[in-house]
Amino acid sequence: MLRVYNAPVSTSDPVIQTRGLTKRFGRLTAVDSLDFHVQAGTTYGLLGPNGSGKTTLIRLLLGIVPPTSGEAYVLGRRIPNREVCSQIGYMPQAIALYEDLTVRENVRFYAHLMGAFSQAQVDEVIKLVDLADRVSDLVSTLSGGLKRRASLACALVHRPKLLFLDEPTVGVDPQLRVQFWDHFKALNGQGVTILVSTHVMDEAERCDRLGLLQNGRLLAEGSAEELKRQTTRTTLEDAFLHYANGMATS
Ligand SMILES: Nc1ncnc2c1ncn2[C@@H]1O[C@H](COP(=O)(O)OP(=O)(O)OP(=O)(O)O)[C@@H](O)[C@H]1O
Ligand SMILES: [Mg+2]
């Protein structure tokens, strides 16, 4: 049930819930009357072609852009809400790091910003993304994949309850990608909720629930197994092509 007041939520309440959430940019409807929810301690994967509304949806849930209509509730609060920010980690699709600061300085900065500075947490998260040997390097001198690792460190450093990860593994090498996902699943085990967008099907397989967006609408929703079963396809990629092509491939 949607909460319409700022009271703490019980663990059974969805961590994210939207009702008729819509965002228009001029004549373009990027997110179209979206109703969906994400349960605590799970990973929800957003899939969909370029321009289908994944990033816009995440930005709406963060309160970075206002909806045209409809509403979103995150961690029991109607968005926008400043108080929930410190409980949220966000790894944007476009890397937002200070190029003229070192890796360590960037992570410290985000930790301070979230009101949770602890050297142990900074060290832990830098180790997690395997950047300990580059910690004193300026971000401007890092490769694209290394910058993404630093960006993930910034998103995780304050131990958020809810993580928004917008294509977190683009440009990250396969070995580290597996480590990232192992960590995401470990975070779920600690009760952390994750909303992640991806174009990578083996990552989608690791999500508890998937939503396929097209033109800002949810075409299909369910676990990877459910979506494959419903479409009688053996791979998730084929299942999504089936939905995206309007069931024309059956
Ligand atoms: N600030 C903006 N002004 C105008 N149009 C926008 C703006 N932000 C997004 N859009 C448009 O909204 C649509 C959805 O964009 P969005 O970035 O949410 O897609 P996406 O699913 O994240 O795509 P990708 O897989 O390429 O990252 C696109 O047509 C995009 O051009
Ligand atoms: Mg995007």
PDB file of C-alpha atoms and ligand atoms in Angstrom:
ATOM      1  CA  MET A   1       0.000   0.000   0.000  1.00  0.00           C
ATOM      2  CA  LEU A   2       1.237   3.496  -0.745  1.00  0.00           C
ATOM      3  CA  ARG A   3       2.196   5.595   2.255  1.00  0.00           C
ATOM      4  CA  VAL A   4       1.085   9.165   2.022  1.00  0.00           C
ATOM      5  CA  TYR A   5       2.738  10.427   5.168  1.00  0.00           C
ATOM      6  CA  ASN A   6       6.274  10.552   6.452  1.00  0.00           C
ATOM      7  CA  ALA A   7       6.193   7.651   8.902  1.00  0.00           C
ATOM      8  CA  PRO A   8       8.824   4.925   9.213  1.00  0.00           C
ATOM      9  CA  VAL A   9       8.015   1.933   7.049  1.00  0.00           C
ATOM     10  CA  SER A  10       7.794  -1.640   8.200  1.00  0.00           C
ATOM     11  CA  THR A  11      10.120  -4.136   6.521  1.00  0.00           C
ATOM     12  CA  SER A  12       7.278  -5.507   4.409  1.00  0.00           C
ATOM     13  CA  ASP A  13       6.587  -2.155   2.754  1.00  0.00           C
ATOM     14  CA  PRO A  14       8.161  -1.700  -0.653  1.00  0.00           C
ATOM     15  CA  VAL A  15      11.317   0.412  -0.546  1.00  0.00           C
ATOM     16  CA  ILE A  16      10.325   1.971  -3.860  1.00  0.00           C
ATOM     17  CA  GLN A  17       6.769   2.474  -5.040  1.00  0.00           C
ATOM     18  CA  THR A  18       5.367   4.621  -7.816  1.00  0.00           C
ATOM     19  CA  ARG A  19       1.862   5.515  -8.882  1.00  0.00           C
ATOM     20  CA  GLY A  20       1.173   6.858 -12.346  1.00  0.00           C
ATOM     21  CA  LEU A  21       4.690   8.273 -12.475  1.00  0.00           C
ATOM     22  CA  THR A  22       5.090  10.312 -15.657  1.00  0.00           C
ATOM     23  CA  LYS A  23       7.835  12.544 -17.044  1.00  0.00           C
ATOM     24  CA  ARG A  24       7.489  14.508 -20.244  1.00  0.00           C
ATOM     25  CA  PHE A  25      10.187  16.528 -21.935  1.00  0.00           C
ATOM     26  CA  GLY A  26       8.181  18.740 -24.271  1.00  0.00           C
ATOM     27  CA  ARG A  27       6.293  16.355 -26.543  1.00  0.00           C
ATOM     28  CA  LEU A  28       8.379  13.371 -25.573  1.00  0.00           C
ATOM     29  CA  THR A  29       7.076  11.119 -22.787  1.00  0.00           C
ATOM     30  CA  ALA A  30      10.174   9.572 -21.222  1.00  0.00           C
ATOM     31  CA  VAL A  31       8.353   7.807 -18.350  1.00  0.00           C
ATOM     32  CA  ASP A  32       4.717   6.993 -18.944  1.00  0.00           C
ATOM     33  CA  SER A  33       2.199   6.328 -16.127  1.00  0.00           C
ATOM     34  CA  LEU A  34       4.510   3.923 -14.349  1.00  0.00           C
ATOM     35  CA  ASP A  35       3.255   1.796 -11.461  1.00  0.00           C
ATOM     36  CA  PHE A  36       5.895  -0.431  -9.946  1.00  0.00           C
ATOM     37  CA  HIS A  37       7.480  -1.373  -6.669  1.00  0.00           C
ATOM     38  CA  VAL A  38      10.701  -2.841  -5.318  1.00  0.00           C
ATOM     39  CA  GLN A  39      10.842  -4.932  -2.138  1.00  0.00           C
ATOM     40  CA  ALA A  40      13.481  -4.512   0.556  1.00  0.00           C
ATOM     41  CA  GLY A  41      16.668  -6.538   0.224  1.00  0.00           C
ATOM     42  CA  THR A  42      16.127  -7.381  -3.430  1.00  0.00           C
ATOM     43  CA  THR A  43      17.747  -6.370  -6.709  1.00  0.00           C
ATOM     44  CA  TYR A  44      15.396  -5.037  -9.359  1.00  0.00           C
ATOM     45  CA  GLY A  45      16.817  -4.819 -12.860  1.00  0.00           C
ATOM     46  CA  LEU A  46      15.655  -2.239 -15.364  1.00  0.00           C
ATOM     47  CA  LEU A  47      16.100  -3.314 -18.955  1.00  0.00           C
ATOM     48  CA  GLY A  48      15.152  -1.613 -22.156  1.00  0.00           C
ATOM     49  CA  PRO A  49      16.529  -0.111 -25.336  1.00  0.00           C
ATOM     50  CA  ASN A  50      18.414   3.186 -25.444  1.00  0.00           C
ATOM     51  CA  GLY A  51      16.045   6.029 -24.690  1.00  0.00           C
ATOM     52  CA  SER A  52      13.413   3.807 -23.070  1.00  0.00           C
ATOM     53  CA  GLY A  53      13.408   5.834 -19.835  1.00  0.00           C
ATOM     54  CA  LYS A  54      15.661   3.914 -17.428  1.00  0.00           C
ATOM     55  CA  THR A  55      17.864   6.850 -16.427  1.00  0.00           C
ATOM     56  CA  THR A  56      14.903   9.225 -16.271  1.00  0.00           C
ATOM     57  CA  LEU A  57      13.089   6.829 -13.937  1.00  0.00           C
ATOM     58  CA  ILE A  58      16.106   6.640 -11.627  1.00  0.00           C
ATOM     59  CA  ARG A  59      16.429  10.443 -11.638  1.00  0.00           C
ATOM     60  CA  LEU A  60      12.726  10.771 -10.787  1.00  0.00           C
ATOM     61  CA  LEU A  61      13.126   8.362  -7.866  1.00  0.00           C
ATOM     62  CA  LEU A  62      16.081  10.381  -6.599  1.00  0.00           C
ATOM     63  CA  GLY A  63      14.134  13.620  -6.867  1.00  0.00           C
ATOM     64  CA  ILE A  64      16.702  15.068  -9.290  1.00  0.00           C
ATOM     65  CA  VAL A  65      13.964  15.794 -11.823  1.00  0.00           C
ATOM     66  CA  PRO A  66      10.347  16.531 -10.878  1.00  0.00           C
ATOM     67  CA  PRO A  67       7.587  14.344 -12.332  1.00  0.00           C
ATOM     68  CA  THR A  68       5.092  15.832 -14.752  1.00  0.00           C
ATOM     69  CA  SER A  69       2.428  13.853 -12.902  1.00  0.00           C
ATOM     70  CA  GLY A  70       2.112  10.894 -10.573  1.00  0.00           C
ATOM     71  CA  GLU A  71       4.089  10.165  -7.446  1.00  0.00           C
ATOM     72  CA  ALA A  72       7.021   8.205  -6.113  1.00  0.00           C
ATOM     73  CA  TYR A  73       7.717   6.924  -2.591  1.00  0.00           C
ATOM     74  CA  VAL A  74      11.217   5.920  -1.578  1.00  0.00           C
ATOM     75  CA  LEU A  75      12.082   4.513   1.850  1.00  0.00           C
ATOM     76  CA  GLY A  76       8.627   5.511   2.998  1.00  0.00           C
ATOM     77  CA  ARG A  77       8.890   9.156   1.966  1.00  0.00           C
ATOM     78  CA  ARG A  78       7.277  10.936  -0.883  1.00  0.00           C
ATOM     79  CA  ILE A  79       9.946  12.153  -3.288  1.00  0.00           C
ATOM     80  CA  PRO A  80      11.477  14.725  -3.345  1.00  0.00           C
ATOM     81  CA  ASN A  81      12.663  14.375   0.235  1.00  0.00           C
ATOM     82  CA  ARG A  82      16.043  15.532   1.533  1.00  0.00           C
ATOM     83  CA  GLU A  83      16.061  13.243   4.565  1.00  0.00           C
ATOM     84  CA  VAL A  84      16.241  10.040   2.577  1.00  0.00           C
ATOM     85  CA  CYS A  85      19.266  11.221   0.581  1.00  0.00           C
ATOM     86  CA  SER A  86      21.769  10.080   3.210  1.00  0.00           C
ATOM     87  CA  GLN A  87      20.315   6.565   3.018  1.00  0.00           C
ATOM     88  CA  ILE A  88      20.676   6.369  -0.760  1.00  0.00           C
ATOM     89  CA  GLY A  89      23.716   5.605  -2.913  1.00  0.00           C
ATOM     90  CA  TYR A  90      23.696   6.639  -6.556  1.00  0.00           C
ATOM     91  CA  MET A  91      26.052   5.642  -9.304  1.00  0.00           C
ATOM     92  CA  PRO A  92      25.047   7.756 -12.299  1.00  0.00           C
ATOM     93  CA  GLN A  93      25.404   6.614 -15.891  1.00  0.00           C
ATOM     94  CA  ALA A  94      27.580   9.657 -16.650  1.00  0.00           C
ATOM     95  CA  ILE A  95      30.483   9.618 -14.219  1.00  0.00           C
ATOM     96  CA  ALA A  96      30.309  12.498 -11.741  1.00  0.00           C
ATOM     97  CA  LEU A  97      33.736  12.648 -10.122  1.00  0.00           C
ATOM     98  CA  TYR A  98      36.050  15.583  -9.490  1.00  0.00           C
ATOM     99  CA  GLU A  99      38.777  15.089 -12.076  1.00  0.00           C
ATOM    100  CA  ASP A 100      41.278  17.288 -10.258  1.00  0.00           C
ATOM    101  CA  LEU A 101      40.941  15.365  -6.989  1.00  0.00           C
ATOM    102  CA  THR A 102      42.504  11.995  -6.238  1.00  0.00           C
ATOM    103  CA  VAL A 103      40.499   8.801  -5.902  1.00  0.00           C
ATOM    104  CA  ARG A 104      40.772   8.966  -2.114  1.00  0.00           C
ATOM    105  CA  GLU A 105      39.737  12.634  -2.023  1.00  0.00           C
ATOM    106  CA  ASN A 106      36.688  11.922  -4.157  1.00  0.00           C
ATOM    107  CA  VAL A 107      35.555   9.034  -1.964  1.00  0.00           C
ATOM    108  CA  ARG A 108      36.158  11.097   1.190  1.00  0.00           C
ATOM    109  CA  PHE A 109      34.245  13.990  -0.303  1.00  0.00           C
ATOM    110  CA  TYR A 110      31.173  11.836  -0.989  1.00  0.00           C
ATOM    111  CA  ALA A 111      31.436  10.253   2.459  1.00  0.00           C
ATOM    112  CA  HIS A 112      31.449  13.734   4.067  1.00  0.00           C
ATOM    113  CA  LEU A 113      28.605  14.852   1.835  1.00  0.00           C
ATOM    114  CA  MET A 114      26.528  11.938   3.122  1.00  0.00           C
ATOM    115  CA  GLY A 115      27.492  12.747   6.709  1.00  0.00           C
ATOM    116  CA  ALA A 116      29.234   9.442   7.261  1.00  0.00           C
ATOM    117  CA  PHE A 117      32.968   9.939   7.167  1.00  0.00           C
ATOM    118  CA  SER A 118      35.048   7.104   8.543  1.00  0.00           C
ATOM    119  CA  GLN A 119      38.531   6.296   7.289  1.00  0.00           C
ATOM    120  CA  ALA A 120      37.786   2.589   7.741  1.00  0.00           C
ATOM    121  CA  GLN A 121      34.756   2.845   5.428  1.00  0.00           C
ATOM    122  CA  VAL A 122      36.783   4.774   2.833  1.00  0.00           C
ATOM    123  CA  ASP A 123      39.565   2.167   2.915  1.00  0.00           C
ATOM    124  CA  GLU A 124      37.085  -0.713   2.795  1.00  0.00           C
ATOM    125  CA  VAL A 125      35.240   0.570  -0.245  1.00  0.00           C
ATOM    126  CA  ILE A 126      38.425   1.425  -2.126  1.00  0.00           C
ATOM    127  CA  LYS A 127      39.632  -2.127  -1.517  1.00  0.00           C
ATOM    128  CA  LEU A 128      36.308  -3.472  -2.697  1.00  0.00           C
ATOM    129  CA  VAL A 129      36.626  -1.756  -6.075  1.00  0.00           C
ATOM    130  CA  ASP A 130      40.273  -2.813  -6.254  1.00  0.00           C
ATOM    131  CA  LEU A 131      41.702   0.701  -6.449  1.00  0.00           C
ATOM    132  CA  ALA A 132      44.052   0.589  -3.452  1.00  0.00           C
ATOM    133  CA  ASP A 133      47.131   1.012  -5.670  1.00  0.00           C
ATOM    134  CA  ARG A 134      45.624   4.059  -7.477  1.00  0.00           C
ATOM    135  CA  VAL A 135      44.208   5.802  -4.443  1.00  0.00           C
ATOM    136  CA  SER A 136      46.554   8.794  -4.667  1.00  0.00           C
ATOM    137  CA  ASP A 137      46.145   9.253  -8.427  1.00  0.00           C
ATOM    138  CA  LEU A 138      44.131  12.132  -9.842  1.00  0.00           C
ATOM    139  CA  VAL A 139      40.843  10.909 -11.316  1.00  0.00           C
ATOM    140  CA  SER A 140      41.772  12.718 -14.561  1.00  0.00           C
ATOM    141  CA  THR A 141      44.613  10.204 -15.030  1.00  0.00           C
ATOM    142  CA  LEU A 142      42.384   7.097 -14.699  1.00  0.00           C
ATOM    143  CA  SER A 143      41.053   4.973 -17.558  1.00  0.00           C
ATOM    144  CA  GLY A 144      37.287   4.822 -18.180  1.00  0.00           C
ATOM    145  CA  GLY A 145      36.815   1.523 -16.343  1.00  0.00           C
ATOM    146  CA  LEU A 146      38.909   2.689 -13.381  1.00  0.00           C
ATOM    147  CA  LYS A 147      36.757   5.828 -13.143  1.00  0.00           C
ATOM    148  CA  ARG A 148      33.646   3.644 -12.964  1.00  0.00           C
ATOM    149  CA  ARG A 149      35.191   1.712 -10.113  1.00  0.00           C
ATOM    150  CA  ALA A 150      35.865   4.981  -8.273  1.00  0.00           C
ATOM    151  CA  SER A 151      32.301   6.097  -8.971  1.00  0.00           C
ATOM    152  CA  LEU A 152      30.968   2.884  -7.412  1.00  0.00           C
ATOM    153  CA  ALA A 153      33.173   3.465  -4.359  1.00  0.00           C
ATOM    154  CA  CYS A 154      31.591   6.917  -3.939  1.00  0.00           C
ATOM    155  CA  ALA A 155      28.095   5.414  -4.173  1.00  0.00           C
ATOM    156  CA  LEU A 156      28.816   2.769  -1.528  1.00  0.00           C
ATOM    157  CA  VAL A 157      31.003   4.559   1.000  1.00  0.00           C
ATOM    158  CA  HIS A 158      28.246   5.689   3.378  1.00  0.00           C
ATOM    159  CA  ARG A 159      26.665   2.197   3.456  1.00  0.00           C
ATOM    160  CA  PRO A 160      23.314   3.206   1.974  1.00  0.00           C
ATOM    161  CA  LYS A 161      20.109   1.226   2.484  1.00  0.00           C
ATOM    162  CA  LEU A 162      19.130   1.748  -1.120  1.00  0.00           C
ATOM    163  CA  LEU A 163      21.364   1.805  -4.181  1.00  0.00           C
ATOM    164  CA  PHE A 164      20.581   3.203  -7.616  1.00  0.00           C
ATOM    165  CA  LEU A 165      23.091   1.857 -10.110  1.00  0.00           C
ATOM    166  CA  ASP A 166      22.759   3.154 -13.659  1.00  0.00           C
ATOM    167  CA  GLU A 167      24.689   0.743 -15.893  1.00  0.00           C
ATOM    168  CA  PRO A 168      27.367   0.255 -13.224  1.00  0.00           C
ATOM    169  CA  THR A 169      29.573  -2.191 -15.091  1.00  0.00           C
ATOM    170  CA  VAL A 170      29.959  -0.476 -18.476  1.00  0.00           C
ATOM    171  CA  GLY A 171      33.668  -0.583 -19.270  1.00  0.00           C
ATOM    172  CA  VAL A 172      34.463  -2.720 -16.228  1.00  0.00           C
ATOM    173  CA  ASP A 173      36.490  -5.852 -16.982  1.00  0.00           C
ATOM    174  CA  PRO A 174      34.742  -9.258 -16.709  1.00  0.00           C
ATOM    175  CA  GLN A 175      36.542 -10.375 -13.564  1.00  0.00           C
ATOM    176  CA  LEU A 176      35.684  -7.236 -11.629  1.00  0.00           C
ATOM    177  CA  ARG A 177      32.146  -7.261 -13.019  1.00  0.00           C
ATOM    178  CA  VAL A 178      31.617 -10.658 -11.369  1.00  0.00           C
ATOM    179  CA  GLN A 179      33.088  -9.300  -8.119  1.00  0.00           C
ATOM    180  CA  PHE A 180      30.762  -6.279  -8.265  1.00  0.00           C
ATOM    181  CA  TRP A 181      27.743  -8.535  -8.671  1.00  0.00           C
ATOM    182  CA  ASP A 182      28.872 -10.851  -5.882  1.00  0.00           C
ATOM    183  CA  HIS A 183      29.085  -7.757  -3.701  1.00  0.00           C
ATOM    184  CA  PHE A 184      25.639  -6.530  -4.788  1.00  0.00           C
ATOM    185  CA  LYS A 185      24.151  -9.886  -3.809  1.00  0.00           C
ATOM    186  CA  ALA A 186      25.994  -9.779  -0.474  1.00  0.00           C
ATOM    187  CA  LEU A 187      24.499  -6.313   0.110  1.00  0.00           C
ATOM    188  CA  ASN A 188      21.027  -7.741  -0.561  1.00  0.00           C
ATOM    189  CA  GLY A 189      21.782 -10.291   2.150  1.00  0.00           C
ATOM    190  CA  GLN A 190      22.394  -7.380   4.527  1.00  0.00           C
ATOM    191  CA  GLY A 191      19.001  -5.900   3.635  1.00  0.00           C
ATOM    192  CA  VAL A 192      20.216  -3.359   1.060  1.00  0.00           C
ATOM    193  CA  THR A 193      17.823  -2.779  -1.837  1.00  0.00           C
ATOM    194  CA  ILE A 194      19.207  -2.230  -5.332  1.00  0.00           C
ATOM    195  CA  LEU A 195      17.670  -0.775  -8.477  1.00  0.00           C
ATOM    196  CA  VAL A 196      20.042  -1.334 -11.376  1.00  0.00           C
ATOM    197  CA  SER A 197      19.815  -0.606 -15.073  1.00  0.00           C
ATOM    198  CA  THR A 198      21.738  -2.826 -17.447  1.00  0.00           C
ATOM    199  CA  HIS A 199      21.973  -3.992 -21.031  1.00  0.00           C
ATOM    200  CA  VAL A 200      23.916  -7.093 -19.992  1.00  0.00           C
ATOM    201  CA  MET A 201      21.775 -10.218 -19.949  1.00  0.00           C
ATOM    202  CA  ASP A 202      23.906 -12.287 -17.594  1.00  0.00           C
ATOM    203  CA  GLU A 203      23.635  -9.425 -15.093  1.00  0.00           C
ATOM    204  CA  ALA A 204      19.880  -9.355 -15.599  1.00  0.00           C
ATOM    205  CA  GLU A 205      19.811 -13.062 -14.710  1.00  0.00           C
ATOM    206  CA  ARG A 206      21.198 -12.163 -11.289  1.00  0.00           C
ATOM    207  CA  CYS A 207      18.362  -9.755 -10.494  1.00  0.00           C
ATOM    208  CA  ASP A 208      15.464 -10.967  -8.341  1.00  0.00           C
ATOM    209  CA  ARG A 209      12.981  -9.140 -10.504  1.00  0.00           C
ATOM    210  CA  LEU A 210      13.184  -7.476 -13.901  1.00  0.00           C
ATOM    211  CA  GLY A 211      11.221  -4.751 -15.587  1.00  0.00           C
ATOM    212  CA  LEU A 212      11.379  -4.235 -19.334  1.00  0.00           C
ATOM    213  CA  LEU A 213      10.876  -0.603 -20.262  1.00  0.00           C
ATOM    214  CA  GLN A 214       9.950   0.566 -23.726  1.00  0.00           C
ATOM    215  CA  ASN A 215       8.904   4.121 -24.529  1.00  0.00           C
ATOM    216  CA  GLY A 216       8.668   4.789 -20.797  1.00  0.00           C
ATOM    217  CA  ARG A 217       6.232   1.936 -20.175  1.00  0.00           C
ATOM    218  CA  LEU A 218       6.681  -1.387 -18.425  1.00  0.00           C
ATOM    219  CA  LEU A 219       6.147  -4.029 -21.080  1.00  0.00           C
ATOM    220  CA  ALA A 220       6.843  -6.975 -18.827  1.00  0.00           C
ATOM    221  CA  GLU A 221       7.855  -7.674 -15.264  1.00  0.00           C
ATOM    222  CA  GLY A 222       8.926 -10.764 -13.343  1.00  0.00           C
ATOM    223  CA  SER A 223      11.891 -12.929 -12.468  1.00  0.00           C
ATOM    224  CA  ALA A 224      14.173 -14.051 -15.290  1.00  0.00           C
ATOM    225  CA  GLU A 225      12.713 -17.552 -15.052  1.00  0.00           C
ATOM    226  CA  GLU A 226       9.126 -16.253 -15.165  1.00  0.00           C
ATOM    227  CA  LEU A 227       9.813 -14.095 -18.210  1.00  0.00           C
ATOM    228  CA  LYS A 228      11.443 -16.979 -20.063  1.00  0.00           C
ATOM    229  CA  ARG A 229       8.618 -19.342 -19.141  1.00  0.00           C
ATOM    230  CA  GLN A 230       5.897 -16.883 -20.170  1.00  0.00           C
ATOM    231  CA  THR A 231       7.478 -16.418 -23.581  1.00  0.00           C
ATOM    232  CA  THR A 232       8.585 -20.054 -23.962  1.00  0.00           C
ATOM    233  CA  ARG A 233      12.086 -18.770 -24.706  1.00  0.00           C
ATOM    234  CA  THR A 234      15.234 -20.406 -23.371  1.00  0.00           C
ATOM    235  CA  THR A 235      17.293 -17.217 -23.076  1.00  0.00           C
ATOM    236  CA  LEU A 236      16.420 -13.939 -21.445  1.00  0.00           C
ATOM    237  CA  GLU A 237      17.611 -12.082 -24.530  1.00  0.00           C
ATOM    238  CA  ASP A 238      15.065 -13.947 -26.698  1.00  0.00           C
ATOM    239  CA  ALA A 239      12.355 -13.394 -24.091  1.00  0.00           C
ATOM    240  CA  PHE A 240      12.955  -9.645 -24.174  1.00  0.00           C
ATOM    241  CA  LEU A 241      13.121  -9.503 -27.947  1.00  0.00           C
ATOM    242  CA  HIS A 242       9.778 -11.279 -27.919  1.00  0.00           C
ATOM    243  CA  TYR A 243       8.255  -8.586 -25.692  1.00  0.00           C
ATOM    244  CA  ALA A 244      10.010  -5.712 -27.432  1.00  0.00           C
ATOM    245  CA  ASN A 245       8.765  -6.863 -30.835  1.00  0.00           C
ATOM    246  CA  GLY A 246       5.198  -6.939 -29.572  1.00  0.00           C
ATOM    247  CA  MET A 247       5.154 -10.748 -29.335  1.00  0.00           C
ATOM    248  CA  ALA A 248       5.749 -10.831 -33.087  1.00  0.00           C
ATOM    249  CA  THR A 249       8.500 -13.414 -32.794  1.00  0.00           C
ATOM    250  CA  SER A 250       6.295 -16.155 -31.293  1.00  0.00           C
TER     251      SER A 250
HETATM  252  N1  LIG B   1      16.738  16.508 -19.919  1.00  0.00           N
HETATM  253  C1  LIG B   1      16.152  15.990 -20.990  1.00  0.00           C
HETATM  254  N2  LIG B   1      15.587  16.803 -21.918  1.00  0.00           N
HETATM  255  C2  LIG B   1      14.951  16.280 -22.988  1.00  0.00           C
HETATM  256  N3  LIG B   1      14.838  14.962 -23.239  1.00  0.00           N
HETATM  257  C3  LIG B   1      15.384  14.124 -22.364  1.00  0.00           C
HETATM  258  C4  LIG B   1      16.074  14.569 -21.197  1.00  0.00           C
HETATM  259  N4  LIG B   1      16.511  13.502 -20.493  1.00  0.00           N
HETATM  260  C5  LIG B   1      16.132  12.414 -21.202  1.00  0.00           C
HETATM  261  N5  LIG B   1      15.461  12.772 -22.320  1.00  0.00           N
HETATM  262  C6  LIG B   1      14.876  11.878 -23.307  1.00  0.00           C
HETATM  263  O1  LIG B   1      14.050  10.952 -22.614  1.00  0.00           O
HETATM  264  C7  LIG B   1      14.142   9.664 -23.222  1.00  0.00           C
HETATM  265  C8  LIG B   1      14.563   8.656 -22.178  1.00  0.00           C
HETATM  266  O2  LIG B   1      15.936   8.897 -21.862  1.00  0.00           O
HETATM  267  P1  LIG B   1      16.710   8.049 -20.780  1.00  0.00           P
HETATM  268  O3  LIG B   1      18.042   8.695 -20.607  1.00  0.00           O
HETATM  269  O4  LIG B   1      15.861   7.910 -19.589  1.00  0.00           O
HETATM  270  O5  LIG B   1      16.848   6.623 -21.503  1.00  0.00           O
HETATM  271  P2  LIG B   1      17.637   5.320 -21.067  1.00  0.00           P
HETATM  272  O6  LIG B   1      16.661   4.193 -21.083  1.00  0.00           O
HETATM  273  O7  LIG B   1      18.393   5.567 -19.829  1.00  0.00           O
HETATM  274  O8  LIG B   1      18.642   5.109 -22.301  1.00  0.00           O
HETATM  275  P3  LIG B   1      20.143   4.511 -22.344  1.00  0.00           P
HETATM  276  O9  LIG B   1      20.010   3.008 -22.390  1.00  0.00           O
HETATM  277  O10 LIG B   1      20.680   5.050 -23.643  1.00  0.00           O
HETATM  278  O11 LIG B   1      20.903   5.013 -21.174  1.00  0.00           O
HETATM  279  C9  LIG B   1      15.124   9.793 -24.377  1.00  0.00           C
HETATM  280  O12 LIG B   1      14.379   9.994 -25.577  1.00  0.00           O
HETATM  281  C10 LIG B   1      15.918  11.029 -24.019  1.00  0.00           C
HETATM  282  O13 LIG B   1      16.435  11.684 -25.159  1.00  0.00           O
HETATM  283 MG    MG B   2      20.353   5.580 -19.340  1.00  0.00          MG
END
